[in-house]
CSV table of C-alpha atoms in Angstrom, one decimal:
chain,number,residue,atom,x,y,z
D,126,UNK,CA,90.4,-12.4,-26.4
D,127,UNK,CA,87.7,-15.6,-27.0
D,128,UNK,CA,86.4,-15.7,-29.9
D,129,UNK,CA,83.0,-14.6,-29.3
D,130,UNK,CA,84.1,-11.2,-27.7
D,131,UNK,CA,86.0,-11.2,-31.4
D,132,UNK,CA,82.5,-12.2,-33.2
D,133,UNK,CA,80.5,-9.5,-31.3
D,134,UNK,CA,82.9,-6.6,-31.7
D,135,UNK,CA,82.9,-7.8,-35.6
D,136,UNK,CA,79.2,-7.5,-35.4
D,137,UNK,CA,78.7,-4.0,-33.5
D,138,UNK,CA,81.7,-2.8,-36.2
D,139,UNK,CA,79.4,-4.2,-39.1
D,140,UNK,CA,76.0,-2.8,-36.9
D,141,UNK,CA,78.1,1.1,-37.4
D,142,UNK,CA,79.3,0.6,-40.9
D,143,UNK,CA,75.6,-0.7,-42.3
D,144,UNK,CA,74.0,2.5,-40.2
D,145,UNK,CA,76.7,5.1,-41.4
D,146,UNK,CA,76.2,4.1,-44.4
D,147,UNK,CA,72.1,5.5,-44.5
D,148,UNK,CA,72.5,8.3,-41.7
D,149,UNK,CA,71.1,5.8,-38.9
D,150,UNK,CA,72.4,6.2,-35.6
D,151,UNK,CA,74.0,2.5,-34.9
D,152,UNK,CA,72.5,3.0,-31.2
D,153,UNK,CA,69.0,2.3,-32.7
D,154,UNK,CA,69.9,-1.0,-33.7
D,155,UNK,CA,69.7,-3.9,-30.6
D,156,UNK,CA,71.8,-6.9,-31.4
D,157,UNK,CA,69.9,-9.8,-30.4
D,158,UNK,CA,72.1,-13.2,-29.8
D,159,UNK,CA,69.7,-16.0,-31.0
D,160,UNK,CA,71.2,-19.1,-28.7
D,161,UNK,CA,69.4,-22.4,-30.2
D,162,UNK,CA,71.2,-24.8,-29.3
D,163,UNK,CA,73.7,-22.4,-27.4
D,164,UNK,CA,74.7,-24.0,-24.3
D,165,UNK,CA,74.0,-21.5,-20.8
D,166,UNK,CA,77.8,-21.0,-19.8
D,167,UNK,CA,78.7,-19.9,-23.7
D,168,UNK,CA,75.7,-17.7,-23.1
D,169,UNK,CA,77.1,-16.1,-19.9
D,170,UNK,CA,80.3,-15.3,-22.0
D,171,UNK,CA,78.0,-13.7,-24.5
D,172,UNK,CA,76.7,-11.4,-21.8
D,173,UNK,CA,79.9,-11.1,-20.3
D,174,UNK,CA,80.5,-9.3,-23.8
D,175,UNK,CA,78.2,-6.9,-24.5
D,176,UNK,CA,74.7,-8.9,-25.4
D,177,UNK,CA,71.9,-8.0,-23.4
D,178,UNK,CA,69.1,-10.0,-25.3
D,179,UNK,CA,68.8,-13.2,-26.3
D,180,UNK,CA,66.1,-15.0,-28.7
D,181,UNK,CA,65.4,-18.9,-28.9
D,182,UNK,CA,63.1,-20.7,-30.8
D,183,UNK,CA,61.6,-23.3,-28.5
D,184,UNK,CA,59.6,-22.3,-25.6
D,185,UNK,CA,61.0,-25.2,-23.4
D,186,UNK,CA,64.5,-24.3,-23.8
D,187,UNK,CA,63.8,-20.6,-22.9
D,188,UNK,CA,61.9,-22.0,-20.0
D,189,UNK,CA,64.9,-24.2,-18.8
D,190,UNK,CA,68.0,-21.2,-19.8
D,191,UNK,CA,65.7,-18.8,-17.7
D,192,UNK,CA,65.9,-20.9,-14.9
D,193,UNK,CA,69.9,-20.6,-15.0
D,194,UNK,CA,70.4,-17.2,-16.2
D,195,UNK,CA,67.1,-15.6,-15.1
D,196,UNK,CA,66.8,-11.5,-15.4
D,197,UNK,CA,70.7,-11.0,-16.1
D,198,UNK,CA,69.2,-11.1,-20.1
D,199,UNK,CA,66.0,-10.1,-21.8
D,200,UNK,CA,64.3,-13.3,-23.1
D,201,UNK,CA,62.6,-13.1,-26.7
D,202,UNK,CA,60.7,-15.8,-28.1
D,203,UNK,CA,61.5,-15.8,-31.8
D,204,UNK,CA,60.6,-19.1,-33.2
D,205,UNK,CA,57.2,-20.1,-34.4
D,206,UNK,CA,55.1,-20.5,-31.0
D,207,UNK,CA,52.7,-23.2,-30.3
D,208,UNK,CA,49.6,-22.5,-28.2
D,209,UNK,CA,49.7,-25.3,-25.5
D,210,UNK,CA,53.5,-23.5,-25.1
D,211,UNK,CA,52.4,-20.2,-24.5
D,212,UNK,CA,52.2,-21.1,-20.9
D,213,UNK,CA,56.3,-21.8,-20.6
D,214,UNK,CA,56.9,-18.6,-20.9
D,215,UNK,CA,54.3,-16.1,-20.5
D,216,UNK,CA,56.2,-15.0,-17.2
D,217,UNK,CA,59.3,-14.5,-18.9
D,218,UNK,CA,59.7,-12.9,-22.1
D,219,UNK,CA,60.1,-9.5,-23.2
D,220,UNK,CA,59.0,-9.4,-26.7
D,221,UNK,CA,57.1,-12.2,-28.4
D,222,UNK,CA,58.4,-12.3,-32.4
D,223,UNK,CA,56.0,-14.7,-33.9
D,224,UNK,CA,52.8,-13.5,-33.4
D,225,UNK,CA,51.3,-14.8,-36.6
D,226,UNK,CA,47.1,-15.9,-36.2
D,227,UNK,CA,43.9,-15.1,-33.8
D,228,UNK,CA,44.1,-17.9,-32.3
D,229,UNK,CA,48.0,-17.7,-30.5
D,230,UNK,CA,46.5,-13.9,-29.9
D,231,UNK,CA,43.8,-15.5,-27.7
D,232,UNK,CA,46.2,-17.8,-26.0
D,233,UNK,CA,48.7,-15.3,-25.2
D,234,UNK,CA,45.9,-12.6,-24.0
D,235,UNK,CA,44.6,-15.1,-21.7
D,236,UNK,CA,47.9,-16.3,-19.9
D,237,UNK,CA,49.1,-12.7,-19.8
D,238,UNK,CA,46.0,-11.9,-18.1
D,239,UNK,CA,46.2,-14.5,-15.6
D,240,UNK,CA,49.2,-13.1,-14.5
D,241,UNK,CA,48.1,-9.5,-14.4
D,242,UNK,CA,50.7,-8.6,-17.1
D,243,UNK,CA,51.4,-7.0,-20.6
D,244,UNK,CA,53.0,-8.7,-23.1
D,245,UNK,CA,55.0,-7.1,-26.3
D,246,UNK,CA,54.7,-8.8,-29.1
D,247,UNK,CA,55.3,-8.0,-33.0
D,248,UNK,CA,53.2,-9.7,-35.7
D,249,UNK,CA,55.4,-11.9,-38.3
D,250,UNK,CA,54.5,-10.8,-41.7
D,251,UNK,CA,55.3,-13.4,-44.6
D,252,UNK,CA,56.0,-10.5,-47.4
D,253,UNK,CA,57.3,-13.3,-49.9
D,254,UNK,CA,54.6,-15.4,-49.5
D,255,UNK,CA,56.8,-18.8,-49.1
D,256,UNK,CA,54.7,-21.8,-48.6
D,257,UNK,CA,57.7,-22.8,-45.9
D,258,UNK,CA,57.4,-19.6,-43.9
D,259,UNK,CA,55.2,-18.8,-41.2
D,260,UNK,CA,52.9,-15.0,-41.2
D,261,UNK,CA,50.6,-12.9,-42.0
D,262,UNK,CA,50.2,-11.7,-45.2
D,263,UNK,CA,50.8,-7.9,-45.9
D,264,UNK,CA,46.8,-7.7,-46.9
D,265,UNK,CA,45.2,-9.4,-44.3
D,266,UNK,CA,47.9,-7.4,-41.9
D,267,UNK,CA,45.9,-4.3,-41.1
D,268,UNK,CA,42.5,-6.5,-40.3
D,269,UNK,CA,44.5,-8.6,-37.9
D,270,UNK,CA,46.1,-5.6,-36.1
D,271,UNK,CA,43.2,-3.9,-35.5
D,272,UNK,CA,41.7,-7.2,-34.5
D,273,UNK,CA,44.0,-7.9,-32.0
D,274,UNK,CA,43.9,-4.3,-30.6
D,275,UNK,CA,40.3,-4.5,-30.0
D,276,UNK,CA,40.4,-8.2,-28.6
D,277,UNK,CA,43.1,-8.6,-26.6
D,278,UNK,CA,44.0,-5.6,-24.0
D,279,UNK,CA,46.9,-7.5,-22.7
D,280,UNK,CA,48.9,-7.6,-26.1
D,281,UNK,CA,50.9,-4.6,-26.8
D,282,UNK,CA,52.1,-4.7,-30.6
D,283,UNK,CA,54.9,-2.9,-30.8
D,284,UNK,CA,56.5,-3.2,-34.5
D,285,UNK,CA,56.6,-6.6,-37.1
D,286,UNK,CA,58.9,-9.2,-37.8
D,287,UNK,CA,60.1,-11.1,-40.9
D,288,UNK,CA,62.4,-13.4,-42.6
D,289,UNK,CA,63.9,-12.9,-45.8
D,290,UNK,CA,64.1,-15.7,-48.7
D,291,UNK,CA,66.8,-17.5,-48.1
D,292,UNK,CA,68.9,-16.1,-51.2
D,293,UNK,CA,72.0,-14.8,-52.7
D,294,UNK,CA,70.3,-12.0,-54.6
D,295,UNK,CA,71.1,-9.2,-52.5
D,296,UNK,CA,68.5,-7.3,-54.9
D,297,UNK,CA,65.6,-10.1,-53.9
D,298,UNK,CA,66.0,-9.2,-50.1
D,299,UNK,CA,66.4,-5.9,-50.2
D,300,UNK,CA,63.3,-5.9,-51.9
D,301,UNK,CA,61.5,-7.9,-48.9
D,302,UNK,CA,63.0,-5.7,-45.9
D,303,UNK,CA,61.9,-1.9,-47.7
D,304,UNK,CA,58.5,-3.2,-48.4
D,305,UNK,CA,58.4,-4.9,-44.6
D,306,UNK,CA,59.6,-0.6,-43.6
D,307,UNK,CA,57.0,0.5,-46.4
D,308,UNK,CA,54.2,-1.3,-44.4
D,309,UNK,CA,55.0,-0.4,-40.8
D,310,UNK,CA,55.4,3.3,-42.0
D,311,UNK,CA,51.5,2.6,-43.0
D,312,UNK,CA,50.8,1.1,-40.4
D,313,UNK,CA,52.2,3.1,-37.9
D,314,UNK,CA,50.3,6.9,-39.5
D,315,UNK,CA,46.9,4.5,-39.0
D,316,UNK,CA,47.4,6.1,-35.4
D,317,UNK,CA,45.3,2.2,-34.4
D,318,UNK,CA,44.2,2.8,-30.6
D,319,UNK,CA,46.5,0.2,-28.4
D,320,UNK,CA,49.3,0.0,-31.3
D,321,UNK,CA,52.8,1.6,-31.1
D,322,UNK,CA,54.7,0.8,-34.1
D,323,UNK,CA,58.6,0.5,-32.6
D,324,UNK,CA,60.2,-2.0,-33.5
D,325,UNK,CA,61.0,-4.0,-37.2
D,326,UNK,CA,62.7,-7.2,-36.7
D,327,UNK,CA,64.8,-8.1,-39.7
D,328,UNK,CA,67.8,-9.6,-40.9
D,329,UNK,CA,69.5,-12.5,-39.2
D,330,UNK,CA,73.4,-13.5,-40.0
D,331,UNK,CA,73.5,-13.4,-43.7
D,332,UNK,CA,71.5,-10.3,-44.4
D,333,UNK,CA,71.9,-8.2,-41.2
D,334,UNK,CA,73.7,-5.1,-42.8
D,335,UNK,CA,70.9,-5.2,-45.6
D,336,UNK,CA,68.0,-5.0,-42.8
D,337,UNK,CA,69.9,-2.2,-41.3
D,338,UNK,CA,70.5,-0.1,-44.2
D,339,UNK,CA,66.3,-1.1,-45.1
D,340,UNK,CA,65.3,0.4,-41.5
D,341,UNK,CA,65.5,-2.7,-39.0
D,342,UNK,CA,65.5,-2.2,-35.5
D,343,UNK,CA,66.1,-5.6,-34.1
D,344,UNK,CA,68.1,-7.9,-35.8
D,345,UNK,CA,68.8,-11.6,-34.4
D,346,UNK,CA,71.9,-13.3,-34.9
D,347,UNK,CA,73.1,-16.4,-33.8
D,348,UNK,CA,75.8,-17.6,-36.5
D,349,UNK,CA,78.3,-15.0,-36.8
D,350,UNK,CA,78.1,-14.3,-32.8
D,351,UNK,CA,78.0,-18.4,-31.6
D,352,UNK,CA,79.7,-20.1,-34.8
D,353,UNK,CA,78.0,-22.7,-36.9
D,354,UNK,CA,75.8,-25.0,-35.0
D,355,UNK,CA,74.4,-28.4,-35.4
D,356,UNK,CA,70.5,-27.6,-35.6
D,357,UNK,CA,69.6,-31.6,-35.6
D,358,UNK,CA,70.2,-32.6,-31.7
């Protein structure tokens, strides 16, 4: 067996413990295979395996692995999305993670409609309040949503995304994940006109099981499926 057919079925055994473990059924969980930096024939193999989604963090490079692997994988952007990049991959994507201010909103609404098409997307929400992380704030969140409901027919939001501090205190990001649950529960029986809340995107490689156990829906992984990675070329 190679060793990422070894990593995934780790993964999927860890995806069934961590939903056991709270009475979730494991099937509600998708395992998303984040492939920065993840050549295209290592992401075949992935597929070959079991992944049906992957995520990457720059528009370009979902642009150019598209082009090679095409519809044989859903395509999420997950990284923090520029506006003059909107346009690399309006045509592609399934589900837009990073939808974080108005102004992206606008961009994405307006590309999406030049194409006669919907787009998913889930808002990032910065619960920690880090000064390095992108997001809304969980105050301002219910104003934006029901901004960009009103504004922009062509975005569908569909659930929120976030990213834990980037701690050993398993206490500190549990803590982030239930209130992340707390507020999309809120959101959600707000019944807002154009909003379906589905989705919670949380936990990536060292905090996976955690999101799970805390409600998440989507988690991303790229570590314990692809191996460490060099993140500087």
């Amino acid at each position: 067996m190679s060793d990422i057919s070894v990593r995934i079925d780790q993964v999927k055994s860890n995806i069934r413990d961590a939903s056991n473990k709270v009475n979730r059924n494991p099937e509600e969980v998708l395992l998303l295979g984040v492939t920065k930096t993840v050549d295209v024939d290592v992401i075949e193999e992935a597929l070959e395996y079991g992944i049906t989604d992957v995520g990457e963090n720059k528009p370009q490079e979902l642009q150019r692995k598209y082009g090679l692997i095409g519809n044989r994988a859903k395509w999420h952007q997950i990284g923090t999305l520029q506006t003059n990049k909107v346009k690399y991959i309006i045509d592609k994507v399934d589900l837009i993670h990073s939808l974080d201010r108005m102004g992206l909103a606008e961009e994405i609404n307006k590309r999406a409609d030049s194409i006669g098409r919907d787009i998913r997307c889930l808002v990032q929400v910065n619960v920690s309040k880090e000064e390095t992380k992108h997001g809304i704030y969980v105050e301002d969140l219910e104003t934006f949503i029901r901004e960009c409901a009103d504004k922009f027919k062509r975005i569908k939001i569909v659930g929120l995304m976030t990213m834990a501090p980037d701690s050993d205190d398993e206490d500190e990001v549990r803590a982030i994940f239930r209130k992340l649950k707390e507020v999309f529960e809120n959101i959600k029986n707000m019944s807002i006109e154009g909003v379906e809340m589905k989705e919670l995107s949380m936990g990536m490689s060292g905090d996976y099981q955690i999101a799970i156990e805390e409600g998440s829906t989507i988690i991303r992984v790229g570590t314990s499926i692809f191996g460490k990675r060099n993140y500087n070329i």
